[in-house]
Amino acid sequence: MSSVAVLTQETFNAHRSGLLPEQAAVAGPSAGEDEEALPTYKDAFPPLPEKASQPEGTQETSSAWASKIRPLKSSIITQVFHVPLEERKYKDINQFGEGDQAKVCVDIMHKTGAHLELSLAKDQGLSIMVSGKLDAVMKARKEIVSRLQTQASASVGIPKEHHRFVIGKNGEKLQELELKTATKIQIPRPDDPSNQIKISGTKEGLEKAKHEILLISAEQDKRAVERVNIEKVYHPFITGAYNKLVGEMMQETGARINVPPQSVNKTEIVITGEKEQVALAVTKIKKVYEDKKKNTTTIAVEVKKSQHKYVIGPKGNTLQEILDKTGVSVEIPPSDSSSETVILRGEPDRLGQALTEVYAKANSYTVSSVSAPSWLHRFIIGKKGQNLAKITQQMPKVHIEFTEGEDKITLEGPTKDVQMAQGQIEAMVTDLVSRMDYAEISVDPKFHRHLIGKGGVNINRIKEVHKVTVRIPPDNEKSNLIRIEGDPQGVQEAKKELLELASRMENERTKDLIIEQRFHRAIIGQKGEKIKEVRDKFPEVIINFPDPAQKSDIVQLRGPRTEVEKCSKFMSKIVAEMVENSYSVSVPIFKQFHRNIIGKGGSNIKKIREETNTKIDLPAENSNSEMIVITGKKANCEAARTRILAIQKDLANISEVDVSIPSKLHNSLIGSKGRLVRSIMEECGGVHIHFPTEGSGIDKVTIRGPAEEVAKAKQQLLALAEEKQTKSHTVELHAKPEYHKFLIGKGGGNIRKVRDSTGARIIFPTPEDKDQELITVVGTEEAVRDAQKELEELIKSLDNVVEDTMNVDPKHHRYFVARRGQVLRDLADEYGGVMVSFPRTGSQSDKVTLKGAKECVEAAKKRMQEIVEDLDAQVTMECVITQKFHRSIMGPKGSRIQQITRDHNVQIKFPEPIGHAPVQENGEAEGEVKEPVDPNAPKKCDVIIISGRKERCEAAIEALKALVPVTIEVEVPFELHRYIIGQKGSGIRKMMEDFEVNIQVPAPEQQSDKIAITGLASLLDRAKEGLLERVKELQAEQEDRALRSFKLTITVDPKYHPKIIGRKGAIITTIRTEHDVNIQFPEKNDENQVCLCCLLSPRVHARIIGARGKGIRKIMEEFKVDLRFPQSGAADPNLVTVTGRPELVDEAIDHLLNLEEEYMADVVENEAKMAYMRPSGSSAAAADEQRGPSKGFVVREAPWATANEKAPDMSSSEDFPSFGAPVATKASPWGPKRF
């Protein structure tokens, strides 16, 4: 028996070609004879090769399928990129293969790992062949475009909210886009209001990038967002157990559904996606909600608060499990709530099962405790938790908790597991108690670090020898308790040894040695070499130097008494030597003699250093200093100084003169920062004048230099000293620092009177001076004497402390003591520290006590009376100004109001804003009648209260009203508003800063010409003039732009273009400059453009154009041509127009014809297949009539022939299902199949 089977398209075509009408007639009679010649099923449909391995040495059987296996493609690809001449960055043709271009290519190969080959086309365009892996080739392409091709830039504007979709997750989309288009894309920051995305790269890349970005934006425009409010208690039914239901909804609808988690108290469910998808998802959610709201009921049960976490389960898994099993939602009260009520919500018939599950989960865990001394806890846990890990690995659900300081261990988990873990821990505790012991000893904390030893050497030795653990408390605990744990015998031995060490340390001595910090580094030596020698000499003594940051001079020695004394003497000797050798003296030597002192090859200076055993430092050659510094022992330094001065004296006519001037005049002769003496030295040819050390009491001043200049300097110095001695007299007085302010007086009034009357100068100490009581009087002897007498009388009177009283009305007391007594503190500062005492609050006494120097008390009393008079004369006035202006009146940080307060000596209080008004919570009292509000009365929030003298309050009110801002409107054409605002508001911001006003431009949708200016009346006119001037400027610019927008096109033969342009553009530049116009020439090759037509079958037009025109755009970009396809209903539907340069047009047409040939083959094949699968009635019938009855394709030994089964039905979707389509099963009279 034979049957019909469908074979591949190729075999089918061959079969059809063999059944021509004339052959069919011949084949009819001999059909039975040729049956044996028919192919078998296995020949026509060869089986796939089996996976079973074949014996070694046997060759695998060749199969008909072998030829169908496609070979693997190579991972190496090759692409060619073209860079036209006009876009080449490096155009030097003579250096092709050399120079910068070659270096760039080598660098690209190193960076990307791709191989580059360069060649020049006839038109001098650059062709680059890139070979390598796809990723490397794409990176190389990006580098080529950015480094070998000239760059252009463009921008594309898309809504701000679409920018994040261009960037993508972690910037991946943006990187992919940049790599794909070989461009650099800059997206504005989130805080930048601009929506413009900047792109830089080649022209081709720019177009591609713009297109891709606009596509992304277009996709986002299609998306929708819907928010649905669903009661929180129904959210679990919408999400389903483990989020299954919401996942299915998302899969079915394609929308994204965001349900807030249970921990977030939000009822809003957010759905995003395509509009149709979102609508479908909302319908489904609402359906679930309505169904559950209608069919569910609730029951409330009491479950202990401690058991709630077992019902919830880890990460809420138990709640999800109950919901999955029973379809019931379990609502647990929050952890911070004291409620123990658990609510179950679901269908009535499921609530019983859910309740059973809840109680089962609640009672599945238990809490137990084991008694164990807290000091044993760490032994139970073990090193790095090893002992505890053994228990937790066996029973992972058991939680074991150790509480510090408590003698118990808490266990929590399933009942059986807890019992097992409890037994194991109790056994461990019993074992440890039987073989472990501990002891505690008390040792002074100051000895702890000595017990530990350097790097823990002492304590580690004790631990290892006695097999114990020793816990010494850290310094911050300040505890003297040391704990020893371990084997009982080892604990006792360790305790004994530690106590012995501690008692030995108590007998040691600590000594503090005072050594200047500057010597510490020298004593320690480089890398601690010198101090190591000292420590080796006294090994039992511990030497501690202070931290350099502490700037302490104390060096601590610790150890046995005798050793500490010896070490102390030794270190004191070292320090004494250092002090002796650190004496320093500076010798002024004329600069021209420095090289003579150094000597040839440094021989002179070297000899002096060796013979005097000193260190001699000379200034650098380029330095202006003449000082040579000698350091060493004092006697040695003086010897070296004498030898150096002798060298100078021998070399020149240098004389040295000593002048006796009283030491008290030295400072006045030197002058501030040495200015006076320096001027004498410069005037006298650079002589050296040496004053003795300050405080030495020596009167001798040395002058050294050329003989003539020394004589001149001596004369000037003596004359100046005589003048200072006769006319300048100095006296020092002492007075308590708190008297100084009173002596000086307000604004220096008191001290100025003394100066004017006596002519003496009085100098008070500055805050930096050590002696704060010293007052210096300088001037002529008579003037100083008079000033001294007056000051001494004042000081004496200030020392005469008196006590006085005055009466101050109690209502004014608060003013003096308010703000922590600020007024009283000011009085004490101003009037020599006078003490003012007010009676206690509530005593109703008006007696105020003043205590201090008589003059100070009198002055303070007078000032207080003035203050009281001001307070008595004080009035309170109201100034009504609308609240919206209050902030402006106050000024930045209240500066304006502070100025008015100071100028007029008044107090100003602004009302609270409306939002801060006190709220009446309990309403009005019974019987209380609310007075009607006067509509003309000012609002409380507008009233500013001013307190002070009447005339001052009135002046302050006038000053406040002058600060009220006024608003005027200015007519400005609407089209100029955006120019006035400027880029990002810079223009209007500058005007507001310049004119100190606020300028408000109306919103664009209002289309208003009015601009409002708000500010002080005195500033408005200037601001208005400035704005109108700006408007005139903009209008002039607008007119100028309109005049410049005229455009004229002239046709000129291209061969004349170079002559018009001129050498290096000289002629065309002159024309442009003279006439102030812009002239543009066409590109070089534009004049050669041609337009050709080609015939392409309409059946392939759609495939060439591609989805959304992607295919045609690619061809146009690749060949730099313009393509135009015929519209529907055109006279010739085959006619396609190609416009561009001749050679590019030819290439594009060839490419189009190749595509047509390729696509037509597919079209014909598909049509033939469709004709076979679904033949049309009339054409198929006609063909059958011509060919006669056909048996189709016949095979022998088919499976259905041998198994007594019927042939498969090719029209059946069940026997031959389509890929990806659901299978519709055949309806059976017996109902659906059951498996």
CSV table of N, CA and C in Angstrom, one decimal, residues 1077-1147:
chain,number,residue,atom,x,y,z
A,1077,VAL,N,27.7,91.4,4.0
A,1077,VAL,CA,26.8,90.3,3.6
A,1077,VAL,C,27.5,89.0,3.8
A,1078,ASN,N,26.7,87.9,3.7
A,1078,ASN,CA,27.2,86.6,3.8
A,1078,ASN,C,27.1,85.9,2.4
A,1079,ILE,N,28.1,85.4,1.8
A,1079,ILE,CA,28.1,84.8,0.5
A,1079,ILE,C,28.5,83.4,0.6
A,1080,GLN,N,27.7,82.5,0.1
A,1080,GLN,CA,28.0,81.0,0.2
A,1080,GLN,C,28.1,80.5,-1.3
A,1081,PHE,N,29.1,79.6,-1.5
A,1081,PHE,CA,29.3,78.9,-2.7
A,1081,PHE,C,28.9,77.5,-2.6
A,1082,PRO,N,28.4,76.9,-3.7
A,1082,PRO,CA,28.1,75.4,-3.6
A,1082,PRO,C,29.3,74.6,-3.4
A,1083,GLU,N,29.1,73.3,-2.9
A,1083,GLU,CA,30.3,72.4,-2.7
A,1083,GLU,C,30.8,72.1,-4.1
A,1084,LYS,N,32.1,71.6,-4.1
A,1084,LYS,CA,32.8,71.4,-5.4
A,1084,LYS,C,32.1,70.5,-6.4
A,1085,ASN,N,31.5,69.4,-5.8
A,1085,ASN,CA,30.9,68.4,-6.7
A,1085,ASN,C,29.4,68.5,-6.9
A,1086,ASP,N,28.8,69.6,-6.4
A,1086,ASP,CA,27.4,69.7,-6.5
A,1086,ASP,C,26.9,69.9,-7.9
A,1087,GLU,N,27.8,70.6,-8.7
A,1087,GLU,CA,27.3,70.9,-10.1
A,1087,GLU,C,27.2,69.7,-11.0
A,1088,ASN,N,27.8,68.6,-10.6
A,1088,ASN,CA,27.8,67.4,-11.4
A,1088,ASN,C,26.7,66.4,-11.2
A,1089,GLN,N,25.7,66.8,-10.4
A,1089,GLN,CA,24.6,65.9,-10.0
A,1089,GLN,C,23.8,65.5,-11.2
A,1090,VAL,N,23.4,64.2,-11.2
A,1090,VAL,CA,22.5,63.7,-12.3
A,1090,VAL,C,21.3,63.0,-11.8
A,1091,CYS,N,20.3,62.8,-12.6
A,1091,CYS,CA,19.1,62.2,-12.1
A,1091,CYS,C,18.8,61.0,-13.1
A,1092,LEU,N,18.8,59.8,-12.7
A,1092,LEU,CA,18.6,58.6,-13.6
A,1092,LEU,C,17.5,57.8,-13.0
A,1093,CYS,N,16.8,57.0,-13.9
A,1093,CYS,CA,15.7,56.2,-13.5
A,1093,CYS,C,16.0,54.7,-13.8
A,1094,CYS,N,15.5,53.9,-13.0
A,1094,CYS,CA,15.7,52.4,-13.2
A,1094,CYS,C,14.4,51.7,-12.9
A,1095,LEU,N,14.2,50.5,-13.5
A,1095,LEU,CA,12.9,49.8,-13.4
A,1095,LEU,C,13.1,48.7,-12.4
A,1096,LEU,N,12.3,48.8,-11.3
A,1096,LEU,CA,12.3,47.7,-10.3
A,1096,LEU,C,10.9,47.2,-10.1
A,1097,SER,N,10.7,45.9,-10.0
A,1097,SER,CA,9.4,45.3,-9.9
A,1097,SER,C,8.7,45.8,-8.6
A,1098,PRO,N,7.4,46.3,-8.7
A,1098,PRO,CA,6.7,46.8,-7.5
A,1098,PRO,C,6.6,45.8,-6.4
A,1099,ARG,N,6.8,44.4,-6.7
A,1099,ARG,CA,6.7,43.4,-5.7
A,1099,ARG,C,7.9,43.5,-4.7
A,1100,VAL,N,9.0,44.1,-5.0
A,1100,VAL,CA,10.1,44.2,-4.1
A,1100,VAL,C,10.3,45.6,-3.5
A,1101,HIS,N,9.4,46.6,-3.9
A,1101,HIS,CA,9.6,47.9,-3.4
A,1101,HIS,C,9.5,48.0,-1.8
A,1102,ALA,N,8.5,47.3,-1.3
A,1102,ALA,CA,8.3,47.3,0.2
A,1102,ALA,C,9.6,46.7,0.9
A,1103,ARG,N,10.2,45.7,0.3
A,1103,ARG,CA,11.3,45.1,1.0
A,1103,ARG,C,12.6,46.0,0.9
A,1104,ILE,N,12.7,46.7,-0.2
A,1104,ILE,CA,13.8,47.6,-0.4
A,1104,ILE,C,13.7,48.8,0.6
A,1105,ILE,N,12.4,49.3,0.7
A,1105,ILE,CA,12.2,50.5,1.6
A,1105,ILE,C,12.4,50.1,3.0
A,1106,GLY,N,12.0,48.9,3.5
A,1106,GLY,CA,12.2,48.4,4.8
A,1106,GLY,C,11.2,49.0,5.8
A,1107,ALA,N,11.3,48.4,7.0
A,1107,ALA,CA,10.4,48.9,8.1
A,1107,ALA,C,10.7,50.3,8.4
A,1108,ARG,N,9.7,51.2,8.4
A,1108,ARG,CA,9.8,52.6,8.7
A,1108,ARG,C,10.8,53.3,7.8
A,1109,GLY,N,11.1,52.8,6.6
A,1109,GLY,CA,12.0,53.4,5.7
A,1109,GLY,C,13.5,53.2,6.1
A,1110,LYS,N,13.7,52.2,6.9
A,1110,LYS,CA,15.1,52.0,7.4
A,1110,LYS,C,16.0,51.5,6.3
A,1111,GLY,N,15.5,50.6,5.4
A,1111,GLY,CA,16.3,50.1,4.3
A,1111,GLY,C,16.7,51.2,3.3
A,1112,ILE,N,15.7,52.0,2.9
A,1112,ILE,CA,16.0,53.0,1.9
A,1112,ILE,C,17.0,54.1,2.4
A,1113,ARG,N,16.8,54.4,3.8
A,1113,ARG,CA,17.7,55.4,4.4
A,1113,ARG,C,19.1,54.9,4.4
A,1114,LYS,N,19.3,53.6,4.7
A,1114,LYS,CA,20.6,53.0,4.7
A,1114,LYS,C,21.3,53.1,3.3
A,1115,ILE,N,20.5,52.8,2.2
A,1115,ILE,CA,21.1,52.9,0.9
A,1115,ILE,C,21.5,54.3,0.5
A,1116,MET,N,20.6,55.3,0.9
A,1116,MET,CA,20.8,56.7,0.6
A,1116,MET,C,22.1,57.2,1.3
A,1117,GLU,N,22.2,56.8,2.6
A,1117,GLU,CA,23.4,57.2,3.3
A,1117,GLU,C,24.7,56.6,2.8
A,1118,GLU,N,24.6,55.3,2.4
A,1118,GLU,CA,25.7,54.6,1.9
A,1118,GLU,C,26.3,55.1,0.6
A,1119,PHE,N,25.3,55.4,-0.3
A,1119,PHE,CA,25.8,55.9,-1.6
A,1119,PHE,C,25.6,57.4,-1.9
A,1120,LYS,N,25.2,58.1,-0.8
A,1120,LYS,CA,25.1,59.6,-0.9
A,1120,LYS,C,24.2,60.0,-2.1
A,1121,VAL,N,23.1,59.3,-2.3
A,1121,VAL,CA,22.1,59.6,-3.4
A,1121,VAL,C,20.7,59.8,-2.8
A,1122,ASP,N,19.8,60.3,-3.6
A,1122,ASP,CA,18.4,60.5,-3.2
A,1122,ASP,C,17.6,59.5,-4.0
A,1123,LEU,N,16.7,58.7,-3.4
A,1123,LEU,CA,15.8,57.7,-4.0
A,1123,LEU,C,14.4,58.2,-3.9
A,1124,ARG,N,13.6,58.0,-5.0
A,1124,ARG,CA,12.2,58.3,-5.1
A,1124,ARG,C,11.5,57.2,-5.7
A,1125,PHE,N,10.6,56.5,-4.9
A,1125,PHE,CA,9.8,55.4,-5.4
A,1125,PHE,C,8.4,55.9,-5.9
A,1126,PRO,N,7.8,55.3,-6.9
A,1126,PRO,CA,6.5,55.8,-7.4
A,1126,PRO,C,5.4,55.6,-6.4
A,1127,GLN,N,4.4,56.6,-6.4
A,1127,GLN,CA,3.3,56.5,-5.5
A,1127,GLN,C,2.3,55.5,-6.1
A,1128,SER,N,1.3,55.1,-5.3
A,1128,SER,CA,0.3,54.2,-5.7
A,1128,SER,C,-0.6,54.9,-6.8
A,1129,GLY,N,-0.8,54.2,-7.9
A,1129,GLY,CA,-1.6,54.8,-8.9
A,1129,GLY,C,-0.8,55.5,-10.0
A,1130,ALA,N,0.6,55.4,-9.9
A,1130,ALA,CA,1.4,56.1,-10.8
A,1130,ALA,C,1.3,55.4,-12.2
A,1131,ALA,N,1.6,56.2,-13.3
A,1131,ALA,CA,1.5,55.7,-14.6
A,1131,ALA,C,2.5,54.5,-14.8
A,1132,ASP,N,3.7,54.6,-14.3
A,1132,ASP,CA,4.7,53.5,-14.4
A,1132,ASP,C,5.0,53.1,-13.0
A,1133,PRO,N,4.4,52.0,-12.5
A,1133,PRO,CA,4.7,51.6,-11.1
A,1133,PRO,C,6.2,51.0,-10.9
A,1134,ASN,N,6.9,50.7,-12.0
A,1134,ASN,CA,8.2,50.2,-11.9
A,1134,ASN,C,9.3,51.2,-11.8
A,1135,LEU,N,9.0,52.5,-12.1
A,1135,LEU,CA,10.0,53.6,-12.3
A,1135,LEU,C,10.5,54.1,-10.9
A,1136,VAL,N,11.8,53.9,-10.7
A,1136,VAL,CA,12.4,54.5,-9.4
A,1136,VAL,C,13.5,55.5,-9.9
A,1137,THR,N,13.5,56.7,-9.2
A,1137,THR,CA,14.4,57.8,-9.6
A,1137,THR,C,15.5,57.8,-8.6
A,1138,VAL,N,16.8,58.0,-9.2
A,1138,VAL,CA,18.0,58.0,-8.4
A,1138,VAL,C,18.7,59.3,-8.7
A,1139,THR,N,19.0,60.2,-7.7
A,1139,THR,CA,19.6,61.5,-8.0
A,1139,THR,C,20.9,61.6,-7.2
A,1140,GLY,N,22.0,62.1,-7.8
A,1140,GLY,CA,23.3,62.2,-7.1
A,1140,GLY,C,24.4,62.4,-8.1
A,1141,ARG,N,25.7,62.2,-7.7
A,1141,ARG,CA,26.8,62.3,-8.5
A,1141,ARG,C,26.8,61.1,-9.4
A,1142,PRO,N,27.3,61.2,-10.7
A,1142,PRO,CA,27.1,60.1,-11.7
A,1142,PRO,C,27.7,58.8,-11.2
A,1143,GLU,N,28.9,58.8,-10.6
A,1143,GLU,CA,29.5,57.5,-10.3
A,1143,GLU,C,28.7,56.8,-9.1
A,1144,LEU,N,28.2,57.7,-8.2
A,1144,LEU,CA,27.4,57.2,-7.1
A,1144,LEU,C,26.1,56.7,-7.5
A,1145,VAL,N,25.5,57.4,-8.5
A,1145,VAL,CA,24.2,57.0,-9.0
A,1145,VAL,C,24.3,55.6,-9.6
A,1146,ASP,N,25.3,55.4,-10.4
A,1146,ASP,CA,25.6,54.1,-11.1
A,1146,ASP,C,25.7,53.0,-10.1
A,1147,GLU,N,26.5,53.2,-9.0
A,1147,GLU,CA,26.7,52.2,-8.0
A,1147,GLU,C,25.4,51.9,-7.3
